[in-house]
PDB file of C-alpha atoms in Angstrom:
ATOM      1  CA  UNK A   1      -8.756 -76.538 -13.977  1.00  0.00           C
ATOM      2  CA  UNK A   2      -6.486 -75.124 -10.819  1.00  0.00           C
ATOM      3  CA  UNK A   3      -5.513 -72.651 -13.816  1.00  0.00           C
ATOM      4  CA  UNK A   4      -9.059 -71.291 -14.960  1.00  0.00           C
ATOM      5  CA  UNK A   5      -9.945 -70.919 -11.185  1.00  0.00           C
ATOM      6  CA  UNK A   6      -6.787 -69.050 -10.526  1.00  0.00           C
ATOM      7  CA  UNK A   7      -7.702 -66.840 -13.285  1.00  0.00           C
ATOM      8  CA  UNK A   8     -10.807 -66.524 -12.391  1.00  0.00           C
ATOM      9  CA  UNK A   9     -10.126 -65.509  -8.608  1.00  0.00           C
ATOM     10  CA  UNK A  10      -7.375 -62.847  -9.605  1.00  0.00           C
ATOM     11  CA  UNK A  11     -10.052 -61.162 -12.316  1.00  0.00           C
ATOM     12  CA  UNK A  12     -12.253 -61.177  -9.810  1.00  0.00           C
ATOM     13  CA  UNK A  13     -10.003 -59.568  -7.285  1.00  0.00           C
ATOM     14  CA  UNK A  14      -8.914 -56.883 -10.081  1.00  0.00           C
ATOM     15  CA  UNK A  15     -12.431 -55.816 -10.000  1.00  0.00           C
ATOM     16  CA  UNK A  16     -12.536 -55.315  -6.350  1.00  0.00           C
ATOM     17  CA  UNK A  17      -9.001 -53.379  -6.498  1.00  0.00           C
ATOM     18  CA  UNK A  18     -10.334 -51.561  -9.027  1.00  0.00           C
ATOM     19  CA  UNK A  19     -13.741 -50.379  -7.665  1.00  0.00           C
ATOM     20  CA  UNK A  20     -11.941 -49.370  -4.368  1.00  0.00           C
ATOM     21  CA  UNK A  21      -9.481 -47.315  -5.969  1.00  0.00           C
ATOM     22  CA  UNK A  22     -11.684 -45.718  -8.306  1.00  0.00           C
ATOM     23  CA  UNK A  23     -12.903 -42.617  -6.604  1.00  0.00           C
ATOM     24  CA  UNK A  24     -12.787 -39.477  -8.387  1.00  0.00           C
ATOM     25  CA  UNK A  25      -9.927 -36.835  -7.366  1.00  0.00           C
ATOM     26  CA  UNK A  26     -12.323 -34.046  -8.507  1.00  0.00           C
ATOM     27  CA  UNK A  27     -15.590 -32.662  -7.968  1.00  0.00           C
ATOM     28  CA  UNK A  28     -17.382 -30.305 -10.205  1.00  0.00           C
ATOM     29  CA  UNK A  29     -19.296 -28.831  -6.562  1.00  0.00           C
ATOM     30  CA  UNK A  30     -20.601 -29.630  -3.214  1.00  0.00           C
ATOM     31  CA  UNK A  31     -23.338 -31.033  -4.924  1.00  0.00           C
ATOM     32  CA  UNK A  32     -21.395 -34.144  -6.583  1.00  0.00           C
ATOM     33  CA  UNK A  33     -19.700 -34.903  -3.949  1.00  0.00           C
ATOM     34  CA  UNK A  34     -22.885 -35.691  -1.766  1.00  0.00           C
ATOM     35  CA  UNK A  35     -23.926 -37.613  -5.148  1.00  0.00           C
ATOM     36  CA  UNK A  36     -20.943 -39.845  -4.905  1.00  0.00           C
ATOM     37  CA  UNK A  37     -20.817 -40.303  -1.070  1.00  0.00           C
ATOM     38  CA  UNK A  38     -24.897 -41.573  -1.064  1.00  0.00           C
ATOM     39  CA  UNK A  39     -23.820 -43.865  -3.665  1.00  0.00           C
ATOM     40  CA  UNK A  40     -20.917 -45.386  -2.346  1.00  0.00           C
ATOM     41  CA  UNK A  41     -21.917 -45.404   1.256  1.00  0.00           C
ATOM     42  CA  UNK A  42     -24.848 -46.516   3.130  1.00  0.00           C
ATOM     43  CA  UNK A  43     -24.490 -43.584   5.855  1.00  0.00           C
ATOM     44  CA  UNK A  44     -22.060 -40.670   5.630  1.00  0.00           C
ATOM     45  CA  UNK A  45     -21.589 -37.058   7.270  1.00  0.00           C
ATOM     46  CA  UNK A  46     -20.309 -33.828   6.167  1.00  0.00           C
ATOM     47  CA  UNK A  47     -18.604 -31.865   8.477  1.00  0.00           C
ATOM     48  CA  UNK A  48     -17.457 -28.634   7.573  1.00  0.00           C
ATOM     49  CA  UNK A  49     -14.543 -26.899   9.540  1.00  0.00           C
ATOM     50  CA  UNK A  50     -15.332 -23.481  11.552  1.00  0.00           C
ATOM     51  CA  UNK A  51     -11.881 -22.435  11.475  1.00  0.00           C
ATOM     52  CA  UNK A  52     -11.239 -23.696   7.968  1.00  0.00           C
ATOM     53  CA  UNK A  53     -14.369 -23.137   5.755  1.00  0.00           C
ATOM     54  CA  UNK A  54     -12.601 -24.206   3.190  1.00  0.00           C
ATOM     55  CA  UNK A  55     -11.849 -27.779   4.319  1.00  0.00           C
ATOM     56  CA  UNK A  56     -15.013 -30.194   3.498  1.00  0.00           C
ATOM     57  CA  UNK A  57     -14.557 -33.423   5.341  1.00  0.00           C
ATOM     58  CA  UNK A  58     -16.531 -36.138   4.505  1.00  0.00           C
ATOM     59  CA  UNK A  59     -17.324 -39.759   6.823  1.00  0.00           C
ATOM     60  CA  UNK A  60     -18.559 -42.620   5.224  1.00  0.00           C
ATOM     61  CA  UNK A  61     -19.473 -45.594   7.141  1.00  0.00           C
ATOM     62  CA  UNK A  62     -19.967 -49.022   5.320  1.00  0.00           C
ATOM     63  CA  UNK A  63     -19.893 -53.052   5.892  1.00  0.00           C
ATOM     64  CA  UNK A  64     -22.409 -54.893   7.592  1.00  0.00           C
ATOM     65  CA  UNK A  65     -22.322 -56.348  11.156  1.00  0.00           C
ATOM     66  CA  UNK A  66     -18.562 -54.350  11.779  1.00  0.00           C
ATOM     67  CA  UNK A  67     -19.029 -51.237  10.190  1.00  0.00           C
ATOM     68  CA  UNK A  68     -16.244 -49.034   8.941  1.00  0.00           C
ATOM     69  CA  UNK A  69     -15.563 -45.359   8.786  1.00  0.00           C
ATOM     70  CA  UNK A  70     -13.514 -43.513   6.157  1.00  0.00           C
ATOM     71  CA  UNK A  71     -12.709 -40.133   6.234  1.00  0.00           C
ATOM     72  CA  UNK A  72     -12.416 -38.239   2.869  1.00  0.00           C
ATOM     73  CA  UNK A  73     -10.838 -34.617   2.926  1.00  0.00           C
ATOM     74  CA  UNK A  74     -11.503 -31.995   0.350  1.00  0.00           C
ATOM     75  CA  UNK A  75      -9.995 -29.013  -0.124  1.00  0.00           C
ATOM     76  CA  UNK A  76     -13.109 -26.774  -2.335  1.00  0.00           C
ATOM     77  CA  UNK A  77     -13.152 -22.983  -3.245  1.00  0.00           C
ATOM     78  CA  UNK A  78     -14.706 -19.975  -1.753  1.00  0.00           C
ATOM     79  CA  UNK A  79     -17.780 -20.461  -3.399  1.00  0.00           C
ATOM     80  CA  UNK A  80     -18.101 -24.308  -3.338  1.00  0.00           C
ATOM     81  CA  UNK A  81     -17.079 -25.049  -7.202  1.00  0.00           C
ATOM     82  CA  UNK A  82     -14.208 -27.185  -7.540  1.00  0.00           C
ATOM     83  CA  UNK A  83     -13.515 -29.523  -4.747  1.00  0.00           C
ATOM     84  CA  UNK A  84     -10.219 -31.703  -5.061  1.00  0.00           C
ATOM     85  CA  UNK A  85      -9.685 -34.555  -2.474  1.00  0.00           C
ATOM     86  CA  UNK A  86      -6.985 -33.713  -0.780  1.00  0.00           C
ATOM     87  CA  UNK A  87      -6.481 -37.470   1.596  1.00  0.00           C
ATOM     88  CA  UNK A  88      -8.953 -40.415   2.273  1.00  0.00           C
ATOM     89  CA  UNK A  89      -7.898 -42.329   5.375  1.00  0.00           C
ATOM     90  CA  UNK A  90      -9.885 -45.635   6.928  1.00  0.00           C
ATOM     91  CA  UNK A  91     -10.775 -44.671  10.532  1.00  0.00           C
ATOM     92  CA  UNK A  92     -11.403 -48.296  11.377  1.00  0.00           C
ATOM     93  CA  UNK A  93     -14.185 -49.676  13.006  1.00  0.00           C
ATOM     94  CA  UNK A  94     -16.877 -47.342  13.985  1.00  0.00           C
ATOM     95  CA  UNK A  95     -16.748 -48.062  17.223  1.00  0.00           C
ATOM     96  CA  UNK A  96     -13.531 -46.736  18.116  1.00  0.00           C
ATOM     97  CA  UNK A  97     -13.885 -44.080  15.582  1.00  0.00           C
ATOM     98  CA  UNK A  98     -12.980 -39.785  16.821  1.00  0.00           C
ATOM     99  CA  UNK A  99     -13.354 -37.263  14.182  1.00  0.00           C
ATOM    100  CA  UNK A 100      -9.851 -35.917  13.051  1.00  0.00           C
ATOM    101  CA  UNK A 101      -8.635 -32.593  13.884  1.00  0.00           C
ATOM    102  CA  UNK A 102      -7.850 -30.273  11.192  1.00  0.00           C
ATOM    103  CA  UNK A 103      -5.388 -27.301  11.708  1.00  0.00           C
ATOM    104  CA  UNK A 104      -2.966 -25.037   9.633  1.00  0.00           C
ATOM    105  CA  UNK A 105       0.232 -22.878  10.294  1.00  0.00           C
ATOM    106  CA  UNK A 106       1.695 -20.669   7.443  1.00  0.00           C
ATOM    107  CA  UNK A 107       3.302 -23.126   5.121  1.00  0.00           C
ATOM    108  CA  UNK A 108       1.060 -26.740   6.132  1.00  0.00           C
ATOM    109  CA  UNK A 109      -2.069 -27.921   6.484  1.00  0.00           C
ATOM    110  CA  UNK A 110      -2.013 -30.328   9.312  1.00  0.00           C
ATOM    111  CA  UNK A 111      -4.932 -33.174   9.885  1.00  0.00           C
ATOM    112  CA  UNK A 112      -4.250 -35.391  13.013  1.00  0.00           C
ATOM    113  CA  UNK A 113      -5.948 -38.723  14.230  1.00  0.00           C
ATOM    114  CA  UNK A 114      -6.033 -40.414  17.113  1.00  0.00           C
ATOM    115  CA  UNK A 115      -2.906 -42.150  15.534  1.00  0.00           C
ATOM    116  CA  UNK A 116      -1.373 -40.239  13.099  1.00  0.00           C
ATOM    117  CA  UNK A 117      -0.740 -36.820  12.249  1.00  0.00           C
ATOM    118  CA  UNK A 118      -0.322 -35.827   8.532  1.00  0.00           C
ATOM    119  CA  UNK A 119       0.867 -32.697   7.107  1.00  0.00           C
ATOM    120  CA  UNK A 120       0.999 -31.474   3.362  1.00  0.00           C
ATOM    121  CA  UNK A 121       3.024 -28.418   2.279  1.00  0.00           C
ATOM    122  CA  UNK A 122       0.222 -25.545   1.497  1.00  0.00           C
ATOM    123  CA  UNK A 123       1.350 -24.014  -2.026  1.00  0.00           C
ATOM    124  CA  UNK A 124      -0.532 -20.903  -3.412  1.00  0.00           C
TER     125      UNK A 124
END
């Protein structure tokens, strides 16, 4: 019995892994991304960088009672075909939740929290 129910609980868990994980790495367009995101969350945001047009950033808020932010980063071409994610990050609780900055020298681009600062090698 303890068996079957241990089973049970670790297919079940699988799932969940799996459905979390699952998120596509690339988007046909602008368009399929804001397909996805209403989907998979019940409120989300696009914010698209002045500086760095092409930078589409992406909020999605989910859970009930606490809610939750993540913040999806997409790095699309000139003409808004072909966006690839770039980082996904969990802001925490929307409460305590501050956009993230977004900035780029010659050779990184550079995205910084409140408590971390990330940067990935730009390659052309």
């Amino acid at each position: 019995m303890f068996t079957k129910l241990s089973i049970a609980i670790l297919l079940a868990f699988s799932a969940y892994v799996h459905a979390e994980t699952s998120a596509p790495i690339f988007f046909e367009d602008v368009g399929s991304i804001e397909y996805w995101f209403s989907i998979k969350y019940q409120k989300y945001e696009n914010v698209k960088d002045e500086q760095y047009p092409e930078i589409l950033i992406y909020y999605g808020v989910k859970g009930s009672g606490i809610n939750r932010v993540d913040g999806w980063f997409f790095s699309c071409a000139k003409a808004g075909r072909t966006c690839s994610l770039i980082f996904m990050a969990d802001f925490g609780e929307s409460r305590y939740f501050k956009p993230a900055k977004v900035a780029m020298n010659k050779n990184n681009l550079i995205i910084r929290t409140s408590d971390v600062e990330i940067a990935f090698k730009i390659t052309k």
